[in-house]
mmCIF file with all atom_site columns, C-alpha atoms and ligand atoms in Angstrom:
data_model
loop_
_atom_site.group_PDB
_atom_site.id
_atom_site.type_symbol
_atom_site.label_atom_id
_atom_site.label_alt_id
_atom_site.label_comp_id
_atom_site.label_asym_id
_atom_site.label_entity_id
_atom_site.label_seq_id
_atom_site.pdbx_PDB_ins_code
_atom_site.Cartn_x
_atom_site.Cartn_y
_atom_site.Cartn_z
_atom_site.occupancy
_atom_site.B_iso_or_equiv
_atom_site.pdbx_formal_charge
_atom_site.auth_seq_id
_atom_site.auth_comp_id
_atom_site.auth_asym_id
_atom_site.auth_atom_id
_atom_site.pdbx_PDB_model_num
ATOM   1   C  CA  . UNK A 1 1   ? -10.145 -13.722 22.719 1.00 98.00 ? 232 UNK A CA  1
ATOM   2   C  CA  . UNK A 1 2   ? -6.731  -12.994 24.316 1.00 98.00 ? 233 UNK A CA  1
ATOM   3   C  CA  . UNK A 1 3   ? -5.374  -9.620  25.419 1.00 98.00 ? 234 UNK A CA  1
ATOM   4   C  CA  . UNK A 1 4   ? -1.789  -9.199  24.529 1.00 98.00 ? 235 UNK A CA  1
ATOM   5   C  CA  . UNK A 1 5   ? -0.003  -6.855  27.100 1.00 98.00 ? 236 UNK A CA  1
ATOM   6   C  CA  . UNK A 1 6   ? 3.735   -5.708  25.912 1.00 98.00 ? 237 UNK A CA  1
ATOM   7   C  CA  . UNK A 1 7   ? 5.498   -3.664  28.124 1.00 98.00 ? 238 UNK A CA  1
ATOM   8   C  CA  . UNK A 1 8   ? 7.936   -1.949  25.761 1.00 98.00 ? 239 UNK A CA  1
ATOM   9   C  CA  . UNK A 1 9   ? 10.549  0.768   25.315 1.00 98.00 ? 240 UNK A CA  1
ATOM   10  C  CA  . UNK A 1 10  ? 8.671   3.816   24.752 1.00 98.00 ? 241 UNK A CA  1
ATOM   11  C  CA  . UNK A 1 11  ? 10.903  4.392   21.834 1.00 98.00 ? 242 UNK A CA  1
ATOM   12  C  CA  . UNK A 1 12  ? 10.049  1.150   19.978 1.00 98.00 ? 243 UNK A CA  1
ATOM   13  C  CA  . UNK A 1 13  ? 6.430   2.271   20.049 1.00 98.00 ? 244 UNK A CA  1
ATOM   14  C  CA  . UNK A 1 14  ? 5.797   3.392   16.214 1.00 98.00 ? 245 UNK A CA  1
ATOM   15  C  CA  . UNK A 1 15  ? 7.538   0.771   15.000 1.00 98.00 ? 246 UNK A CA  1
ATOM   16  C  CA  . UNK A 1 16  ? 5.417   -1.433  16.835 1.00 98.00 ? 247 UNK A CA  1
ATOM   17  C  CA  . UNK A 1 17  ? 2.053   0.209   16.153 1.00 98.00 ? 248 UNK A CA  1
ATOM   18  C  CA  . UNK A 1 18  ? 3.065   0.524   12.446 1.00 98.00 ? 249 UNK A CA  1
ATOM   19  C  CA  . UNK A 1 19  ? 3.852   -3.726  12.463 1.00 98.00 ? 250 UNK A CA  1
ATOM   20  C  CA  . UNK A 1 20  ? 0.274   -4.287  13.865 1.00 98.00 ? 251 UNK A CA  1
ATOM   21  C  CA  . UNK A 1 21  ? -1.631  -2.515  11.674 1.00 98.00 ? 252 UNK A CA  1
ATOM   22  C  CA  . UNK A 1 22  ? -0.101  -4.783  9.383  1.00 97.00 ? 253 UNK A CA  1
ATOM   23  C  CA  . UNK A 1 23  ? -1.190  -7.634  10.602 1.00 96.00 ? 254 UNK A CA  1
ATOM   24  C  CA  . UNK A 1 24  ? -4.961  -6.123  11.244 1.00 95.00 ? 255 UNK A CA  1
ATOM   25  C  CA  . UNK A 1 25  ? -5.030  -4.877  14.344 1.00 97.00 ? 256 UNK A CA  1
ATOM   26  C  CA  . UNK A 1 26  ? -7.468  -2.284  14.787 1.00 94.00 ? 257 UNK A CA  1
ATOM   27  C  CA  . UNK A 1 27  ? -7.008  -0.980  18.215 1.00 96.00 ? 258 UNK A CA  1
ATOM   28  C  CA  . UNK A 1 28  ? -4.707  -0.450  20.894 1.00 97.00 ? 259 UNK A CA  1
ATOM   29  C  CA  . UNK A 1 29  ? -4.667  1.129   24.365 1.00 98.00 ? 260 UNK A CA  1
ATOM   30  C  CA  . UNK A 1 30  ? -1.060  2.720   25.354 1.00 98.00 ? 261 UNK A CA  1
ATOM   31  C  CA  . UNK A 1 31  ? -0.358  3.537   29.105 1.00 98.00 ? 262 UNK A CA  1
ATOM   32  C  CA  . UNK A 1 32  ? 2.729   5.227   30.605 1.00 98.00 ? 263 UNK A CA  1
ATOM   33  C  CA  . UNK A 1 33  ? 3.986   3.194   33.239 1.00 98.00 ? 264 UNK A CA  1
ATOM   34  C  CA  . UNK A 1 34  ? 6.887   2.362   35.215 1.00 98.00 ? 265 UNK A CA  1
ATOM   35  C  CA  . UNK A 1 35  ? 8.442   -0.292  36.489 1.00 97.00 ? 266 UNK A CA  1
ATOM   36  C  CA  . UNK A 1 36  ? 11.686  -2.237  37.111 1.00 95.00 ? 267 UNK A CA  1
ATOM   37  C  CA  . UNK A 1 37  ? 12.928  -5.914  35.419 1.00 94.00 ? 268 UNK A CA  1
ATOM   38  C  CA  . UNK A 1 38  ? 15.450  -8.284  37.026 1.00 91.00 ? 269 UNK A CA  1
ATOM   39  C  CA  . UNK A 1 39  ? 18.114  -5.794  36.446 1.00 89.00 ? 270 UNK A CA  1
ATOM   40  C  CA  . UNK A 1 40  ? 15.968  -4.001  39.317 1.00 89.00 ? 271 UNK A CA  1
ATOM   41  C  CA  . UNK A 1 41  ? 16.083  -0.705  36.569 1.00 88.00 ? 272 UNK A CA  1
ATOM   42  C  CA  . UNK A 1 42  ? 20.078  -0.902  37.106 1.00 85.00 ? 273 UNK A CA  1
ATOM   43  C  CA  . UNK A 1 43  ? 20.886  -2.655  33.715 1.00 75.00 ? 274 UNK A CA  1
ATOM   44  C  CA  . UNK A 1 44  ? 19.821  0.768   31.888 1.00 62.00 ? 275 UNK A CA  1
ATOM   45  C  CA  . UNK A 1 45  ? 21.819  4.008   32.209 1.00 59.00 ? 276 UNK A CA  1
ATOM   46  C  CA  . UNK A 1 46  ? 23.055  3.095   35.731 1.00 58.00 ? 277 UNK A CA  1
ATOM   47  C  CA  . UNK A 1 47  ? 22.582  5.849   38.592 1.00 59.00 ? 278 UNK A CA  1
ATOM   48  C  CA  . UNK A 1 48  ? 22.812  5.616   42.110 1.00 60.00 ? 279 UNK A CA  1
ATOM   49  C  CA  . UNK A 1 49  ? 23.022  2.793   44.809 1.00 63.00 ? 280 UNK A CA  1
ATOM   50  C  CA  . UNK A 1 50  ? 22.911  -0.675  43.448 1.00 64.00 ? 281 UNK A CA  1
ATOM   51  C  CA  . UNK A 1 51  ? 20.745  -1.882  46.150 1.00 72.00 ? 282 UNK A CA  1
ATOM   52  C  CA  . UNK A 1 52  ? 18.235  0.409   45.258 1.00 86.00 ? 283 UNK A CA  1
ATOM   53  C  CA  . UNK A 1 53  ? 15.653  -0.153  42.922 1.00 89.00 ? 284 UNK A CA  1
ATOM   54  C  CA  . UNK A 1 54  ? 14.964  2.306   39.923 1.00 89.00 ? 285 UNK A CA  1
ATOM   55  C  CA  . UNK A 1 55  ? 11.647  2.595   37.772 1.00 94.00 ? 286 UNK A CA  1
ATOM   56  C  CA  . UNK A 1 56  ? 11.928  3.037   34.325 1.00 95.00 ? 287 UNK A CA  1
ATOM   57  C  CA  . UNK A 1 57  ? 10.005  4.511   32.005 1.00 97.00 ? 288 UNK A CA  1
ATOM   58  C  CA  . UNK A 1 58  ? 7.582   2.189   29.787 1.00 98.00 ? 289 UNK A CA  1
ATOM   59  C  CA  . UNK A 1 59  ? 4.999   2.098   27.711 1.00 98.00 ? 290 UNK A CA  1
ATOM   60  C  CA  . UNK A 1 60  ? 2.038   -0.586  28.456 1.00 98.00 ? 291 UNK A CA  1
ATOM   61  C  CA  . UNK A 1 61  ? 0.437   -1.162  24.692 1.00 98.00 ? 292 UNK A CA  1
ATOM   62  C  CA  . UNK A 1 62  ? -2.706  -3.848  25.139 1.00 98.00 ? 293 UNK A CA  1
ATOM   63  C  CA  . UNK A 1 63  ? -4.687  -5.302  22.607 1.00 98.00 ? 294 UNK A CA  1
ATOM   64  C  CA  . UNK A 1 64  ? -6.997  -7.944  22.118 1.00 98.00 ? 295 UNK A CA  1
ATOM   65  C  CA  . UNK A 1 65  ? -6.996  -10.428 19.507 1.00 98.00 ? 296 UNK A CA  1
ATOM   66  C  CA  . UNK A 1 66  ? -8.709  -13.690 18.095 1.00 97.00 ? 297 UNK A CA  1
ATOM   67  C  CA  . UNK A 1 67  ? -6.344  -16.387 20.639 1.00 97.00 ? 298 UNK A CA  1
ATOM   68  C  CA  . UNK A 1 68  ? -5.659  -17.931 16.748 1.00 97.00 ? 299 UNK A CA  1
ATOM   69  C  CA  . UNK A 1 69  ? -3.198  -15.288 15.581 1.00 97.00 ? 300 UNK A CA  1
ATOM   70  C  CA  . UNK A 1 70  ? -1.669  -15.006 19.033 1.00 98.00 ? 301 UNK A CA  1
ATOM   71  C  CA  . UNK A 1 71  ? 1.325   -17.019 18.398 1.00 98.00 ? 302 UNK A CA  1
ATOM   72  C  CA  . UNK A 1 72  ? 1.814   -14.917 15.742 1.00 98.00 ? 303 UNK A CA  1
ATOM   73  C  CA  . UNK A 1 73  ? 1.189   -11.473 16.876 1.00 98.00 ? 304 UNK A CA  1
ATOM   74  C  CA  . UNK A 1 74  ? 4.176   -12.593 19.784 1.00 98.00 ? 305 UNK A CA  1
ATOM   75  C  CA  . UNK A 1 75  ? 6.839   -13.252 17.010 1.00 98.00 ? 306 UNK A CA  1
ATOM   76  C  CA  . UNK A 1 76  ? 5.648   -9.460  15.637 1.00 98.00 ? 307 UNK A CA  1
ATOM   77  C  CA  . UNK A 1 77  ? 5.643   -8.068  18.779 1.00 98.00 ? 308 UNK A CA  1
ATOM   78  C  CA  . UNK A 1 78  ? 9.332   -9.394  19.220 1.00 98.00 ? 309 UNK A CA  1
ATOM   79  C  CA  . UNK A 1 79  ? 10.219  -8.419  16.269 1.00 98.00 ? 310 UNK A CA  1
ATOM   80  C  CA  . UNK A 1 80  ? 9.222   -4.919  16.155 1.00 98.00 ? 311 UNK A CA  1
ATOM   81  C  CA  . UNK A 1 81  ? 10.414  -4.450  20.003 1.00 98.00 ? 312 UNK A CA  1
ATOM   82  C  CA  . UNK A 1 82  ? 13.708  -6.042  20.417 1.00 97.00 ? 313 UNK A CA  1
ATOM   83  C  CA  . UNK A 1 83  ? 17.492  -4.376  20.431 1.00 96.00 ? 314 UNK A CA  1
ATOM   84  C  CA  . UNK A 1 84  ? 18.401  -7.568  22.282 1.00 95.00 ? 315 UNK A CA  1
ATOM   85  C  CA  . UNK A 1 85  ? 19.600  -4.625  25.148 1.00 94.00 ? 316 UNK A CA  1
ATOM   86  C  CA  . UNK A 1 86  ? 18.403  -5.236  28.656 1.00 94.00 ? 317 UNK A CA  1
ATOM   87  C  CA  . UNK A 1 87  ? 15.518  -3.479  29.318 1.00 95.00 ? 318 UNK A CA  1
ATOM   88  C  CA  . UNK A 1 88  ? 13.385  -4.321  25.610 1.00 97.00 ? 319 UNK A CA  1
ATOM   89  C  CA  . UNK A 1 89  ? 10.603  -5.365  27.528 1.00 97.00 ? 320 UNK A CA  1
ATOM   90  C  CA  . UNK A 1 90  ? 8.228   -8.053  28.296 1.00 98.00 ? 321 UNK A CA  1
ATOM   91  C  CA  . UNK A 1 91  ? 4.860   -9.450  26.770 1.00 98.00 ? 322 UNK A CA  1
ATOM   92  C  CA  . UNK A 1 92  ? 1.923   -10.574 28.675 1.00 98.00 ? 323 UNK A CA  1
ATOM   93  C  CA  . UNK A 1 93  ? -0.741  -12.790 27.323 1.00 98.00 ? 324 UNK A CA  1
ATOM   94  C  CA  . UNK A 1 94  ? -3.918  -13.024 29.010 1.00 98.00 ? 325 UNK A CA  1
ATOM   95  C  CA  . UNK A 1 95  ? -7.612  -14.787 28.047 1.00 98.00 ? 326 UNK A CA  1
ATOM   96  C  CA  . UNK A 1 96  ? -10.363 -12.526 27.770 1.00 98.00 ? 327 UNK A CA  1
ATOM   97  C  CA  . UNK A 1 97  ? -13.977 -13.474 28.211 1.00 98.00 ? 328 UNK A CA  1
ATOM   98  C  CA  . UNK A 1 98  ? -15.723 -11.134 26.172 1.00 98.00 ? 329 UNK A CA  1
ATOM   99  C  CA  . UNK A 1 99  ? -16.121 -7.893  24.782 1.00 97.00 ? 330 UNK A CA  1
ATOM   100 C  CA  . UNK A 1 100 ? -18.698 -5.440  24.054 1.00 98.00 ? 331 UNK A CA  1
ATOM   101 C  CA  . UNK A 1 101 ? -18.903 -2.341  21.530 1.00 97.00 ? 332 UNK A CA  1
ATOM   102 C  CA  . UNK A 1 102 ? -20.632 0.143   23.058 1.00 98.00 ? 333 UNK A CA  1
ATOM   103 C  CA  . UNK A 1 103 ? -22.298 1.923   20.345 1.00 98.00 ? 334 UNK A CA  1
ATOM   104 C  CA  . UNK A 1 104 ? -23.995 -1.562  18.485 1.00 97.00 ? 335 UNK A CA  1
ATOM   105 C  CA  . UNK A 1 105 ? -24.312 -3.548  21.744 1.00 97.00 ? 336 UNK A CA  1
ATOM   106 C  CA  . UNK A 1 106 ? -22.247 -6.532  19.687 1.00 97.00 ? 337 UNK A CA  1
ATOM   107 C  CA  . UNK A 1 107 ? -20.468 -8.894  21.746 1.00 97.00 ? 338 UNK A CA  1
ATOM   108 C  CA  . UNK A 1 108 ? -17.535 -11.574 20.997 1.00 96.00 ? 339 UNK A CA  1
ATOM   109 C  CA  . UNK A 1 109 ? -14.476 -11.635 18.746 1.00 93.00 ? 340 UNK A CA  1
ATOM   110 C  CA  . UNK A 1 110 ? -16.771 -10.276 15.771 1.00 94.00 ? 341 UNK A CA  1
ATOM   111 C  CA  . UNK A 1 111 ? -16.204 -6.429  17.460 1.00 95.00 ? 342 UNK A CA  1
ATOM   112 C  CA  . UNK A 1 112 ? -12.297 -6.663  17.463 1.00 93.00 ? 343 UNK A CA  1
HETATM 113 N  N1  . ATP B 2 .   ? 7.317   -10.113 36.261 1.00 70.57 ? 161 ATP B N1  1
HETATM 114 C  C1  . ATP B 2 .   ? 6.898   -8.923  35.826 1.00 70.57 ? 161 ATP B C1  1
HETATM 115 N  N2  . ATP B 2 .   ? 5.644   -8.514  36.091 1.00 70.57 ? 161 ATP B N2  1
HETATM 116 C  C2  . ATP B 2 .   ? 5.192   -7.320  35.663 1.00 70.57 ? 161 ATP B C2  1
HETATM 117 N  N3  . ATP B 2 .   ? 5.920   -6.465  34.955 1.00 70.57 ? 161 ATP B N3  1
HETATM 118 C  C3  . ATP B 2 .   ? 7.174   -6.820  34.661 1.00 70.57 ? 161 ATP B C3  1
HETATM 119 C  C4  . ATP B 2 .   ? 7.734   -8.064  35.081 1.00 70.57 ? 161 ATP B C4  1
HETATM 120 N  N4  . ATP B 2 .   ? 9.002   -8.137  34.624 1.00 70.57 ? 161 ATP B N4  1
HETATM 121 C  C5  . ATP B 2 .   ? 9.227   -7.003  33.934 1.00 70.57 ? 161 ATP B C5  1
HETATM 122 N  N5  . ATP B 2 .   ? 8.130   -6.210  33.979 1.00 70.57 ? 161 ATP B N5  1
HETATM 123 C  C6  . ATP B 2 .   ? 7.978   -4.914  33.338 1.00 70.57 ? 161 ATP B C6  1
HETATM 124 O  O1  . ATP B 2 .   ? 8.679   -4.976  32.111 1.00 70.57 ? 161 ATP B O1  1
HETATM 125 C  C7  . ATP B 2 .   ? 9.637   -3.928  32.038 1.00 70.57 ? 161 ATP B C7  1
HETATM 126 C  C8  . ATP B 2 .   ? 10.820  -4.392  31.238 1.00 70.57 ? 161 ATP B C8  1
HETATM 127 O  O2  . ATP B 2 .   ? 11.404  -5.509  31.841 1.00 70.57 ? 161 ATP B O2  1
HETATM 128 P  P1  . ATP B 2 .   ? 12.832  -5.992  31.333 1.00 70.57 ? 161 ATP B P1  1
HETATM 129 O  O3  . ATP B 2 .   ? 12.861  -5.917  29.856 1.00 70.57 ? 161 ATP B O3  1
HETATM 130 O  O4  . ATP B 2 .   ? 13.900  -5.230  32.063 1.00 70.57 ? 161 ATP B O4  1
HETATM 131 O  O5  . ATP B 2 .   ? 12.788  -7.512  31.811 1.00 70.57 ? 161 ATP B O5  1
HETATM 132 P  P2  . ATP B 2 .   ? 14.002  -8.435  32.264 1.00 70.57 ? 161 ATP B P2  1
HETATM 133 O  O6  . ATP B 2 .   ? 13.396  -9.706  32.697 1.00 70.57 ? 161 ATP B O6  1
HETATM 134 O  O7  . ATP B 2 .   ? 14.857  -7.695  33.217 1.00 70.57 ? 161 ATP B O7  1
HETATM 135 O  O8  . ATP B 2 .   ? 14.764  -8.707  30.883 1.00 70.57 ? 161 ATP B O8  1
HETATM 136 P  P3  . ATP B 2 .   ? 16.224  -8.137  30.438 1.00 70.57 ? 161 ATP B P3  1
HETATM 137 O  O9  . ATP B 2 .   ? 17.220  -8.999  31.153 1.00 70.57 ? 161 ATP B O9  1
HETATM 138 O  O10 . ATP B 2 .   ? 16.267  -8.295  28.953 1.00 70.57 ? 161 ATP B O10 1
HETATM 139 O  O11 . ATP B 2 .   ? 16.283  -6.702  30.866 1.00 70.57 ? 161 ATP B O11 1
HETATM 140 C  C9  . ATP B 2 .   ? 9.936   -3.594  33.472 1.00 70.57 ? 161 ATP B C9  1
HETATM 141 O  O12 . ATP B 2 .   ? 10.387  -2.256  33.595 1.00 70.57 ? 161 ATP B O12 1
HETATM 142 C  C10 . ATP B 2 .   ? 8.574   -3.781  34.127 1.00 70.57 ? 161 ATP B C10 1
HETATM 143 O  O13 . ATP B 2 .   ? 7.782   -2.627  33.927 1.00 70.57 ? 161 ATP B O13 1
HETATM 144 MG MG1 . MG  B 3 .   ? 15.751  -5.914  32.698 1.00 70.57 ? 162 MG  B MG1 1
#
């Protein structure tokens, strides 16, 4: 199993949810978050002091796949995500041991 983590516009986030379901996902954790790129938050609606760094507001969406349909899932992700402005966001993929649903006590890639 692999957990994708996309750090995304918060704008771009139905279009996004709406391509996964598509391709089967069936869950999805959202966060707000903030954080800064190598623009250092500048690239995006400039304010202030260019030496000083600005968070922007994101949107952390994590899943967790089969690692098969990985390679895919990326080219959706970038799909549904990208302007091709600074700022679209970054993806994340990280391996995942295992998994457990709570109510049936399953375990593996069978519960996702
Ligand atoms: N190395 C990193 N580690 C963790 N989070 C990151 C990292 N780089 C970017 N992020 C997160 O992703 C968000 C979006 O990054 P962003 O799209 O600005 O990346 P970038 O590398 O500056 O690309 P671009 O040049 O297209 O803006 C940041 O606000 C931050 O929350
Ligand atoms: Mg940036």
């Amino acid at each position: 199993m692999t957990r994708i983590e996309a750090v995304i516009q918060p704008s771009r986030l139905e279009t996004l949810k709406n391509a996964l379901l598509v391709w089967g996902v069936d869950g999805l954790t959202i966060t707000e978050v903030k954080g800064f790129g190598r623009q250092r938050g500048h690239g995006e609606m400039y304010r202030g002091s260019e030496y000083e760094i600005q968070y922007r507001p994101k949107l952390k969406v994590e899943f967790v796949v089969p690692t098969s349909l990985v390679p895919r899932l990326l080219d959706v992700v970038q799909k549904a995500v990208g302007t091709g402005r600074i700022g679209d966001g970054k993806v994340f993929v990280i391996p995942v041991e295992d998994a457990v649903r709570v109510r049936t006590g399953e375990r593996g890639d069978g519960i996702l």
